[in-house]
Short mmCIF file of C-alpha atoms and ligand atoms in Angstrom, two decimals:
data_model
loop_
_atom_site.label_atom_id
_atom_site.label_comp_id
_atom_site.label_asym_id
_atom_site.label_seq_id
_atom_site.Cartn_x
_atom_site.Cartn_y
_atom_site.Cartn_z
CA UNK A 1 113.74 110.06 121.39
CA UNK A 2 112.98 111.62 118.04
CA UNK A 3 112.27 108.44 116.12
CA UNK A 4 111.02 110.33 113.10
CA UNK A 5 114.36 112.04 112.53
CA UNK A 6 116.29 108.80 112.51
CA UNK A 7 113.51 107.01 110.67
CA UNK A 8 114.29 109.22 107.67
CA UNK A 9 116.37 107.98 104.80
CA UNK A 10 120.06 108.59 105.31
CA UNK A 11 119.94 110.88 102.25
CA UNK A 12 117.38 113.09 103.97
CA UNK A 13 119.69 113.49 106.97
CA UNK A 14 122.51 114.68 104.72
CA UNK A 15 123.98 118.21 105.16
CA UNK A 16 126.30 119.40 102.45
CA UNK A 17 129.94 119.35 103.52
CA UNK A 18 129.36 117.44 106.75
CA UNK A 19 131.76 114.57 107.40
CA UNK A 20 132.04 111.61 109.74
CA UNK A 21 135.73 111.05 109.11
CA UNK A 22 138.99 112.90 108.60
CA UNK A 23 142.03 111.89 106.60
CA UNK A 24 145.63 112.99 107.22
CA UNK A 25 146.54 116.27 105.46
CA UNK A 26 149.15 114.57 103.34
CA UNK A 27 146.88 111.73 102.33
CA UNK A 28 147.61 110.95 98.72
CA UNK A 29 144.45 109.95 96.97
CA UNK A 30 146.01 109.57 93.55
CA UNK A 31 147.27 106.06 94.26
CA UNK A 32 143.76 104.77 94.95
CA UNK A 33 142.55 105.60 91.43
CA UNK A 34 145.83 105.34 89.52
CA UNK A 35 145.21 101.85 88.24
CA UNK A 36 141.69 102.48 86.96
CA UNK A 37 141.56 103.28 83.26
CA UNK A 38 140.16 106.72 82.44
CA UNK A 39 136.98 105.27 80.91
CA UNK A 40 136.03 103.61 84.20
CA UNK A 41 136.48 106.68 86.41
CA UNK A 42 133.62 108.86 87.58
CA UNK A 43 133.10 112.12 85.75
CA UNK A 44 131.52 113.68 88.81
CA UNK A 45 131.60 112.84 92.50
CA UNK A 46 129.12 110.19 93.69
CA UNK A 47 126.00 111.66 95.30
CA UNK A 48 126.49 110.12 98.72
CA UNK A 49 124.86 111.28 101.93
CA UNK A 50 127.03 113.58 104.05
CA UNK A 51 126.48 113.02 107.76
CA UNK A 52 128.32 113.20 111.07
CA UNK A 53 129.30 109.96 112.73
CA UNK A 54 126.69 109.95 115.50
CA UNK A 55 123.85 110.54 113.03
CA UNK A 56 125.03 107.57 111.00
CA UNK A 57 125.26 105.32 114.07
CA UNK A 58 121.77 106.29 115.26
CA UNK A 59 120.31 105.94 111.81
CA UNK A 60 121.46 102.35 111.40
CA UNK A 61 120.73 101.40 115.00
CA UNK A 62 117.15 102.62 114.56
CA UNK A 63 116.83 100.81 111.27
CA UNK A 64 117.94 97.59 112.98
CA UNK A 65 115.11 98.06 115.52
CA UNK A 66 112.64 97.90 112.64
CA UNK A 67 113.89 94.47 111.71
CA UNK A 68 112.53 91.17 113.01
CA UNK A 69 114.74 88.16 113.62
CA UNK A 70 114.65 84.83 115.39
CA UNK A 71 116.19 86.51 118.43
CA UNK A 72 113.33 89.05 118.59
CA UNK A 73 110.44 86.62 118.77
CA UNK A 74 108.67 83.52 117.51
CA UNK A 75 109.27 83.04 113.78
CA UNK A 76 106.94 80.26 112.56
CA UNK A 77 107.90 80.38 108.87
CA UNK A 78 107.04 77.00 107.33
CA UNK A 79 109.41 75.26 104.90
CA UNK A 80 112.24 77.57 105.93
CA UNK A 81 113.11 76.31 109.41
CA UNK A 82 113.90 79.56 111.18
CA UNK A 83 115.39 78.12 114.33
CA UNK A 84 117.53 79.20 117.22
CA UNK A 85 121.06 80.18 116.22
CA UNK A 86 123.29 79.93 119.28
CA UNK A 87 125.81 82.78 119.50
CA UNK A 88 128.61 80.34 120.32
CA UNK A 89 128.38 79.18 116.69
CA UNK A 90 129.16 82.72 115.57
CA UNK A 91 132.09 82.94 117.95
CA UNK A 92 133.54 79.69 116.66
CA UNK A 93 133.06 80.72 113.02
CA UNK A 94 134.75 84.04 113.81
CA UNK A 95 137.81 82.52 115.47
CA UNK A 96 140.97 83.82 113.85
CA UNK A 97 142.28 80.29 113.38
CA UNK A 98 139.36 79.67 111.01
CA UNK A 99 138.38 83.09 109.67
CA UNK A 100 142.01 83.99 108.94
CA UNK A 101 142.69 81.01 106.67
CA UNK A 102 143.44 81.41 102.98
CA UNK A 103 141.74 78.92 100.67
CA UNK A 104 144.96 78.27 98.79
CA UNK A 105 147.26 77.71 101.74
CA UNK A 106 148.98 74.30 101.85
CA UNK A 107 147.04 71.51 103.53
CA UNK A 108 149.82 70.90 106.01
CA UNK A 109 149.27 74.37 107.50
CA UNK A 110 145.52 73.97 108.14
CA UNK A 111 145.09 70.41 109.34
CA UNK A 112 142.68 71.48 112.11
CA UNK A 113 140.29 73.18 109.70
CA UNK A 114 140.50 70.21 107.33
CA UNK A 115 139.67 67.89 110.21
CA UNK A 116 136.49 69.88 110.91
CA UNK A 117 135.64 69.79 107.19
CA UNK A 118 136.22 66.04 107.06
CA UNK A 119 134.26 65.36 110.25
CA UNK A 120 131.30 67.34 108.92
CA UNK A 121 131.36 65.33 105.65
CA UNK A 122 131.31 62.16 107.75
CA UNK A 123 128.62 63.36 110.21
CA UNK A 124 126.26 64.31 107.40
CA UNK A 125 126.81 60.96 105.68
CA UNK A 126 125.94 59.15 108.89
CA UNK A 127 122.85 61.29 109.61
CA UNK A 128 121.65 60.83 106.00
CA UNK A 129 122.47 57.14 105.66
CA UNK A 130 124.54 57.84 102.54
CA UNK A 131 128.13 57.12 101.55
CA UNK A 132 129.83 60.48 100.90
CA UNK A 133 129.14 64.20 100.95
CA UNK A 134 130.59 67.21 99.17
CA UNK A 135 130.38 70.49 101.07
CA UNK A 136 131.07 72.59 97.98
CA UNK A 137 127.54 73.90 97.03
CA UNK A 138 126.59 77.24 98.59
CA UNK A 139 122.78 76.96 98.97
CA UNK A 140 119.91 74.53 98.79
CA UNK A 141 119.08 75.30 95.17
CA UNK A 142 122.78 75.11 94.32
CA UNK A 143 122.83 71.67 95.94
CA UNK A 144 119.83 70.58 93.86
CA UNK A 145 121.56 71.65 90.66
CA UNK A 146 124.75 69.88 91.75
CA UNK A 147 122.85 66.71 92.65
CA UNK A 148 121.11 66.68 89.27
CA UNK A 149 124.48 67.18 87.55
CA UNK A 150 125.75 64.16 89.49
CA UNK A 151 122.74 62.18 88.29
CA UNK A 152 123.32 63.26 84.69
CA UNK A 153 127.02 62.33 84.95
CA UNK A 154 125.98 58.91 86.25
CA UNK A 155 123.66 58.28 83.29
CA UNK A 156 126.30 59.55 80.86
CA UNK A 157 128.89 57.20 82.36
CA UNK A 158 126.53 54.33 81.52
CA UNK A 159 125.95 55.62 77.97
CA UNK A 160 122.33 56.22 78.98
CA UNK A 161 122.34 59.99 78.49
CA UNK A 162 118.98 60.12 76.68
CA UNK A 163 117.31 60.26 80.07
CA UNK A 164 116.22 63.90 80.25
CA UNK A 165 113.01 63.87 82.29
CA UNK A 166 112.72 64.66 85.99
CA UNK A 167 109.56 63.69 87.86
CA UNK A 168 108.54 66.23 90.50
CA UNK A 169 105.40 66.17 92.69
CA UNK A 170 103.16 69.25 92.34
CA UNK A 171 103.66 70.01 96.04
CA UNK A 172 107.43 70.50 95.63
CA UNK A 173 109.38 73.60 96.58
CA UNK A 174 109.74 75.92 93.56
CA UNK A 175 113.50 75.45 93.42
CA UNK A 176 113.06 71.78 92.39
CA UNK A 177 111.62 72.42 88.91
CA UNK A 178 113.85 75.50 88.55
CA UNK A 179 117.02 73.47 89.25
CA UNK A 180 115.95 70.74 86.84
CA UNK A 181 115.38 73.34 84.11
CA UNK A 182 118.75 75.02 84.77
CA UNK A 183 120.36 71.57 84.49
CA UNK A 184 118.81 71.24 81.00
CA UNK A 185 116.34 68.57 82.09
CA UNK A 186 112.62 68.46 81.44
CA UNK A 187 110.17 68.68 84.34
CA UNK A 188 107.22 66.28 84.48
CA UNK A 189 104.70 66.96 87.24
CA UNK A 190 103.43 64.13 89.41
CA UNK A 191 99.98 64.73 90.87
CA UNK A 192 99.13 64.67 94.56
CA UNK A 193 96.14 62.97 96.12
CA UNK A 194 93.62 64.93 98.19
CA UNK A 195 95.59 64.04 101.33
CA UNK A 196 98.66 65.81 99.92
CA UNK A 197 100.76 62.72 99.25
CA UNK A 198 102.14 61.52 95.91
CA UNK A 199 99.56 59.86 93.65
CA UNK A 200 101.34 56.53 93.16
CA UNK A 201 98.98 55.47 90.37
CA UNK A 202 99.77 58.62 88.42
CA UNK A 203 103.47 57.97 88.94
CA UNK A 204 103.05 54.40 87.69
CA UNK A 205 101.29 55.69 84.58
CA UNK A 206 104.08 58.21 83.92
CA UNK A 207 106.76 55.54 84.36
CA UNK A 208 104.89 53.23 81.96
CA UNK A 209 104.75 56.00 79.37
CA UNK A 210 108.24 57.44 79.67
CA UNK A 211 110.22 55.26 82.09
CA UNK A 212 113.27 54.95 79.82
CA UNK A 213 113.48 58.78 79.54
CA UNK A 214 113.42 59.37 83.29
CA UNK A 215 116.70 60.60 84.76
CA UNK A 216 115.37 61.05 88.29
CA UNK A 217 112.50 61.77 90.59
CA UNK A 218 112.86 64.59 93.14
CA UNK A 219 111.02 64.25 96.43
CA UNK A 220 110.70 65.99 99.77
CA UNK A 221 109.73 63.72 102.64
CA UNK A 222 108.02 64.78 104.83
CA UNK A 223 106.66 66.74 101.87
CA UNK A 224 106.05 70.49 101.89
CA UNK A 225 102.71 69.89 103.62
CA UNK A 226 104.55 68.31 106.52
CA UNK A 227 103.14 64.86 105.63
CA UNK A 228 105.35 61.77 105.61
CA UNK A 229 104.91 59.95 102.28
CA UNK A 230 103.55 56.53 103.30
CA UNK A 231 104.50 54.89 99.97
CA UNK A 232 108.05 56.18 99.80
CA UNK A 233 109.62 52.70 99.64
CA UNK A 234 107.29 51.65 96.83
CA UNK A 235 108.03 54.90 94.97
CA UNK A 236 111.82 54.57 95.18
CA UNK A 237 111.55 50.97 94.01
CA UNK A 238 109.36 51.89 91.04
CA UNK A 239 111.70 54.65 89.87
CA UNK A 240 114.78 52.45 90.30
CA UNK A 241 113.13 49.70 88.28
CA UNK A 242 112.61 52.19 85.46
CA UNK A 243 116.34 53.04 85.60
CA UNK A 244 115.98 56.48 87.24
CA UNK A 245 117.63 57.73 90.42
CA UNK A 246 115.87 59.16 93.46
CA UNK A 247 116.74 62.69 94.59
CA UNK A 248 115.88 63.80 98.13
CA UNK A 249 115.31 67.47 98.92
CA UNK A 250 116.68 67.60 102.47
CA UNK A 251 116.49 71.37 102.97
CA UNK A 252 114.67 70.80 106.25
CA UNK A 253 115.65 67.58 107.99
CA UNK A 254 114.16 68.56 111.36
CA UNK A 255 111.39 66.01 111.23
CA UNK A 256 113.69 63.12 110.41
CA UNK A 257 116.74 63.66 112.59
CA UNK A 258 117.08 60.70 114.90
CA UNK A 259 114.07 58.92 113.41
CA UNK A 260 114.95 57.76 109.91
CA UNK A 261 117.36 58.45 107.06
CA UNK A 262 116.91 59.27 103.36
CA UNK A 263 119.49 56.62 102.43
CA UNK A 264 117.41 53.95 104.16
CA UNK A 265 114.32 55.04 102.20
CA UNK A 266 116.11 54.30 98.94
CA UNK A 267 117.29 57.76 97.92
CA UNK A 268 120.50 57.96 95.87
CA UNK A 269 121.36 61.67 95.95
CA UNK A 270 120.32 64.48 98.30
CA UNK A 271 121.18 67.93 99.58
CA UNK A 272 120.90 69.31 103.09
CA UNK A 273 120.48 73.00 103.89
CA UNK A 274 122.95 73.51 106.72
CA UNK A 275 121.43 77.00 107.12
CA UNK A 276 118.05 75.53 108.02
CA UNK A 277 118.51 72.13 109.61
CA UNK A 278 121.66 72.92 111.59
CA UNK A 279 121.08 76.54 112.61
CA UNK A 280 122.93 79.47 110.97
CA UNK A 281 120.90 82.64 110.46
CA UNK A 282 119.39 82.85 106.98
CA UNK A 283 116.93 84.88 104.99
CA UNK A 284 118.04 87.99 103.19
CA UNK A 285 120.25 86.07 100.84
CA UNK A 286 122.81 84.04 102.71
CA UNK A 287 125.51 82.94 103.04
CA UNK A 288 124.22 79.38 102.97
CA UNK A 289 125.53 75.89 102.46
CA UNK A 290 123.87 73.01 100.60
CA UNK A 291 126.08 69.90 100.88
CA UNK A 292 125.25 67.04 98.50
CA UNK A 293 125.46 63.39 99.47
CA UNK A 294 125.34 60.20 97.40
CA UNK A 295 124.92 56.51 98.02
CA UNK A 296 127.70 54.00 97.53
CA UNK A 297 128.78 53.71 93.91
CA UNK A 298 128.16 57.37 93.01
CA UNK A 299 131.06 58.95 94.95
CA UNK A 300 133.21 59.49 91.88
CA UNK A 301 130.63 61.86 90.39
CA UNK A 302 130.68 64.29 93.33
CA UNK A 303 132.35 67.65 92.77
CA UNK A 304 135.63 68.56 94.39
CA UNK A 305 137.29 69.56 96.62
CA UNK A 306 136.76 66.76 99.07
CA UNK A 307 138.86 66.31 102.17
CA UNK A 308 140.24 62.85 102.79
CA UNK A 309 141.77 61.23 105.84
CA UNK A 310 144.96 59.35 104.96
CA UNK A 311 148.40 58.59 106.32
CA UNK A 312 150.16 61.79 105.28
CA UNK A 313 153.85 62.21 104.86
CA UNK A 314 154.59 65.91 105.03
CA UNK A 315 158.06 67.27 104.80
CA UNK A 316 158.28 69.42 107.92
CA UNK A 317 161.55 71.17 108.77
CA UNK A 318 161.27 70.61 112.52
CA UNK A 319 162.02 67.23 113.97
CA UNK A 320 158.47 66.13 114.91
CA UNK A 321 156.87 63.15 113.23
CA UNK A 322 156.43 63.67 109.51
CA UNK A 323 154.09 60.76 109.03
CA UNK A 324 150.74 60.71 110.80
CA UNK A 325 147.02 60.27 110.18
CA UNK A 326 146.10 63.55 108.59
CA UNK A 327 144.03 65.28 105.94
CA UNK A 328 144.56 66.02 102.28
CA UNK A 329 142.52 68.03 99.81
CA UNK A 330 141.40 66.17 96.72
CA UNK A 331 140.91 68.84 94.01
CA UNK A 332 140.50 66.18 91.31
CA UNK A 333 141.89 68.51 88.65
CA UNK A 334 142.18 67.01 85.18
CA UNK A 335 140.79 63.78 86.56
CA UNK A 336 138.59 61.96 84.03
CA UNK A 337 136.91 60.13 86.88
CA UNK A 338 135.67 63.40 88.41
CA UNK A 339 133.68 65.03 85.62
CA UNK A 340 132.11 67.85 87.65
CA UNK A 341 135.23 69.54 88.99
CA UNK A 342 134.22 72.19 91.47
CA UNK A 343 130.80 73.93 91.58
CA UNK A 344 131.49 76.65 94.14
CA UNK A 345 134.10 79.02 95.44
CA UNK A 346 137.02 76.91 96.71
CA UNK A 347 135.64 74.92 99.68
CA UNK A 348 132.16 76.48 99.78
CA UNK A 349 131.01 78.66 102.70
CA UNK A 350 133.26 77.37 105.46
CA UNK A 351 131.81 79.72 108.11
CA UNK A 352 128.37 78.13 107.70
CA UNK A 353 129.94 74.67 107.99
CA UNK A 354 131.64 75.61 111.25
CA UNK A 355 128.32 76.75 112.70
CA UNK A 356 126.57 73.57 111.57
CA UNK A 357 129.34 71.40 112.98
CA UNK A 358 129.26 73.26 116.30
CA UNK A 359 125.48 72.77 116.41
CA UNK A 360 125.76 69.04 115.69
CA UNK A 361 128.48 68.60 118.32
CA UNK A 362 126.62 70.64 120.94
CA UNK A 363 123.61 68.33 120.57
CA UNK A 364 125.68 65.17 120.39
CA UNK A 365 124.60 61.83 118.98
CA UNK A 366 122.09 61.22 121.78
CA UNK A 367 120.32 64.59 121.90
CA UNK A 368 120.15 64.92 118.13
CA UNK A 369 117.64 62.04 118.26
CA UNK A 370 115.25 64.42 120.05
CA UNK A 371 115.15 66.92 117.17
CA UNK A 372 112.66 65.00 114.99
CA UNK A 373 110.28 63.99 117.79
CA UNK A 374 110.22 67.48 119.36
CA UNK A 375 109.74 69.29 116.04
CA UNK A 376 106.87 66.89 115.28
CA UNK A 377 105.30 67.24 118.72
CA UNK A 378 105.34 71.06 118.54
CA UNK A 379 103.75 71.16 115.07
CA UNK A 380 101.02 68.68 116.03
CA UNK A 381 100.26 70.57 119.23
CA UNK A 382 99.65 73.74 117.19
CA UNK A 383 97.61 71.78 114.66
CA UNK A 384 95.27 70.32 117.26
CA UNK A 385 94.82 73.55 119.20
CA UNK A 386 94.10 75.75 116.17
CA UNK A 387 91.86 73.47 114.12
CA UNK A 388 88.63 74.88 115.58
CA UNK A 389 89.38 78.31 114.14
CA UNK A 390 91.64 77.51 111.20
CA UNK A 391 90.64 75.17 108.40
CA UNK A 392 92.66 71.97 108.48
CA UNK A 393 92.49 70.37 105.04
CA UNK A 394 94.64 67.37 105.96
CA UNK A 395 93.64 65.93 109.28
CA UNK A 396 96.21 63.22 110.02
CA UNK A 397 99.51 63.42 111.87
CA UNK A 398 101.89 65.97 110.44
CA UNK A 399 105.64 66.12 110.93
CA UNK A 400 107.61 69.33 111.52
CA UNK A 401 105.10 71.70 109.93
CA UNK A 402 101.36 72.10 109.52
CA UNK A 403 99.31 73.75 106.76
CA UNK A 404 95.93 75.40 107.33
CA UNK A 405 93.68 76.69 104.57
CA UNK A 406 92.84 80.08 106.10
CA UNK A 407 90.13 80.65 108.70
CA UNK A 408 87.27 78.17 109.13
CA UNK A 409 84.76 81.01 108.94
CA UNK A 410 85.10 82.38 105.40
CA UNK A 411 82.04 84.67 105.76
CA UNK A 412 84.09 87.49 107.32
CA UNK A 413 86.17 88.00 104.16
CA UNK A 414 89.36 87.94 106.25
CA UNK A 415 92.12 86.21 104.28
CA UNK A 416 95.34 84.44 105.13
CA UNK A 417 97.19 87.61 104.09
CA UNK A 418 95.18 89.61 106.66
CA UNK A 419 95.91 87.11 109.44
CA UNK A 420 99.62 87.20 108.60
CA UNK A 421 99.66 91.03 108.69
CA UNK A 422 97.74 91.14 111.97
CA UNK A 423 100.28 88.76 113.56
CA UNK A 424 102.93 91.45 113.02
CA UNK A 425 100.94 93.76 115.30
CA UNK A 426 101.24 91.20 118.08
CA UNK A 427 105.00 90.88 117.66
CA UNK A 428 105.13 87.64 115.67
CA UNK A 429 106.73 87.02 112.32
CA UNK A 430 104.19 85.80 109.78
CA UNK A 431 104.04 82.11 108.87
CA UNK A 432 104.61 81.11 105.23
CA UNK A 433 101.50 82.10 103.28
CA UNK A 434 100.03 81.03 99.93
CA UNK A 435 102.49 78.14 99.73
CA UNK A 436 102.15 75.24 99.10
CA UNK A 437 99.95 75.98 96.12
CA UNK A 438 97.58 73.07 96.77
CA UNK A 439 95.17 75.29 98.74
CA UNK A 440 93.88 78.79 98.07
CA UNK A 441 94.58 80.19 101.53
CA UNK A 442 97.63 78.21 102.67
CA UNK A 443 98.99 79.23 106.05
CA UNK A 444 102.02 77.13 106.82
CA UNK A 445 103.41 77.02 110.35
CA UNK A 446 106.68 75.50 111.48
CA UNK A 447 107.47 76.01 115.17
CA UNK A 448 110.80 74.06 115.15
CA UNK A 449 112.02 71.91 118.01
CA UNK A 450 113.62 74.79 119.91
CA UNK A 451 110.47 76.57 121.12
CA UNK A 452 109.10 76.23 124.65
CA UNK A 453 105.49 75.29 125.38
CA UNK A 454 104.91 78.77 126.84
CA UNK A 455 106.04 80.45 123.60
CA UNK A 456 103.84 78.20 121.52
CA UNK A 457 100.85 78.70 123.86
CA UNK A 458 101.20 82.47 123.61
CA UNK A 459 101.24 82.22 119.81
CA UNK A 460 98.17 80.00 119.83
CA UNK A 461 96.33 82.52 122.04
CA UNK A 462 97.10 85.29 119.56
CA UNK A 463 95.94 83.16 116.63
CA UNK A 464 92.63 82.58 118.45
CA UNK A 465 92.36 86.27 119.22
CA UNK A 466 92.81 87.15 115.53
CA UNK A 467 90.12 84.60 114.57
CA UNK A 468 87.83 86.33 117.08
CA UNK A 469 88.69 89.78 115.72
CA UNK A 470 87.89 88.54 112.22
CA UNK A 471 84.31 88.00 113.42
CA UNK A 472 83.85 91.04 115.63
CA UNK A 473 85.92 93.67 113.80
CA UNK A 474 87.01 92.35 110.39
CA UNK A 475 88.18 95.82 109.22
CA UNK A 476 90.78 95.85 111.98
CA UNK A 477 92.32 92.67 110.60
CA UNK A 478 91.93 93.63 106.94
CA UNK A 479 93.81 96.89 107.41
CA UNK A 480 96.58 95.48 109.62
CA UNK A 481 99.36 95.98 110.49
CA UNK A 482 98.75 99.03 112.68
CA UNK A 483 101.72 98.96 115.07
CA UNK A 484 104.63 98.53 112.65
CA UNK A 485 106.79 101.39 111.30
CA UNK A 486 105.21 100.87 107.87
CA UNK A 487 101.58 99.84 107.40
CA UNK A 488 100.09 97.66 104.68
CA UNK A 489 102.16 97.91 101.51
CA UNK A 490 101.00 97.36 97.94
CA UNK A 491 102.79 94.08 97.17
CA UNK A 492 101.96 94.16 93.48
CA UNK A 493 103.22 97.71 92.94
CA UNK A 494 106.37 96.95 94.91
CA UNK A 495 107.05 93.95 92.66
CA UNK A 496 106.07 95.57 89.34
CA UNK A 497 107.56 99.03 89.79
CA UNK A 498 110.36 98.74 92.31
CA UNK A 499 112.09 102.03 93.14
CA UNK A 500 115.46 100.93 94.35
CA UNK A 501 117.45 104.15 94.54
CA UNK A 502 116.78 107.41 96.33
CA UNK A 503 117.65 109.61 93.34
CA UNK A 504 115.34 107.58 91.15
CA UNK A 505 112.53 108.10 93.65
CA UNK A 506 113.07 111.88 93.42
CA UNK A 507 112.95 111.78 89.62
CA UNK A 508 109.63 109.93 89.80
CA UNK A 509 108.02 112.69 91.83
C1 PLP B 1 114.65 76.46 101.33
C2 PLP B 1 114.32 75.29 100.52
C3 PLP B 1 115.03 75.04 99.33
C4 PLP B 1 116.05 76.00 98.74
O1 PLP B 1 117.12 76.33 99.57
P1 PLP B 1 117.95 77.70 99.32
O2 PLP B 1 119.11 77.61 100.25
O3 PLP B 1 117.02 78.81 99.63
O4 PLP B 1 118.38 77.70 97.89
C5 PLP B 1 114.71 73.88 98.64
N1 PLP B 1 113.76 73.03 99.07
C6 PLP B 1 113.06 73.24 100.21
C7 PLP B 1 112.02 72.25 100.63
C8 PLP B 1 113.32 74.39 100.97
O5 PLP B 1 112.61 74.62 102.09
#
């Protein structure tokens, strides 16, 4: 096969006048532009590639072969939980009965979908140990912003709105401070100890200084180093005493599922990334879903819509029962008690919810208890087997992910970046690198609970092999990747001077 031909840009395959479609002779194109005002219409035809159908099909099929997904191979990206996404979830989300719904159709005509929505709200509340969930937010960061808005609404309702500070550990995911800033709150960093956990003494000092200004503290537990915070109960108690609320970043709940619950640790508000914890393919920008849950007493601050189970009395023309246990949509419009209204598009990303619900049901309440222990076992197995070659800054038990600080042997000059690039040559996606920021050469691996021992062993062998190569042939590693369609790219140039259109790239020549 001539890979080079189809590896070209689609513009380079273009032949003037060639078409992959035909329209009826009498096709009237005026009606398609008639409603556009003159000022918005093109003055000249768009410069689009002109190709025959088969060329287009081959071009995109070949492009897809250059991609790497969870279904291609092991994808140990830490903090992002790239796990198995069963195809049955896609089939369920694509069912006409769900995909064909209109968000504004009357509740009586979509009781089945509302039941799924309601059941997911309830399942998440049970798994999290909280009172109620909204499924409205469309991503993790969107959930964080929503949760902080809930917290602000709570303080305002108590005439305590001067609380504008949010305490965030320095190990937190970057979206935490970003969400706080977008919410108009001020970020105060809490230091970590050498073992990666929250410095409780520093927190105490901050609370002494500014306790009455603190709206909330945001925490991830296990934190982004994969370490369970041993003083979490003391921390939640301290912040509560100062009048602040505790926010839990539950983007990745793998380590906890079946073991313990944020609500039981004293957290008041949290989000869950359905697109990480409960499958659903992600990366590349979504769609995602970041439901937000609250403890008892905060329900009225959650955004709408929320689906409720009540005795409904629908007026149905046929003679079946008109009163039964059914589902209504609470939009909360004009309701003083529901200050946030809605934060997303109608119900949020329902397709992602269907996949998450299918995943939860397919595991069932018994098997879901295995998720945390298996995710933890897999990460610790990797940790113990790689620590001879890769520097382990934090030695204790980790949870679902493990962070190394590059290779043990720094004399070779081979960096974490080089190791990550070399992994691509062996058919593995790179782990998360240079995050968390606590170490210079962070290499963060999350195997997830889905991977077999054989898969993990093969990965470990390759990691050892790369460590060996770093000693015997460091140039090979430093110039990797060698087997991918594109070799080592200049990350800085790509970020500083992105060339995003073909015509632009020609002008630059
Ligand atoms: C992924 C992630 C987020 C953000 O989620 P998005 O859906 O990407 O907005 C927040 N916190 C942690 C710990 C994460 O891993």
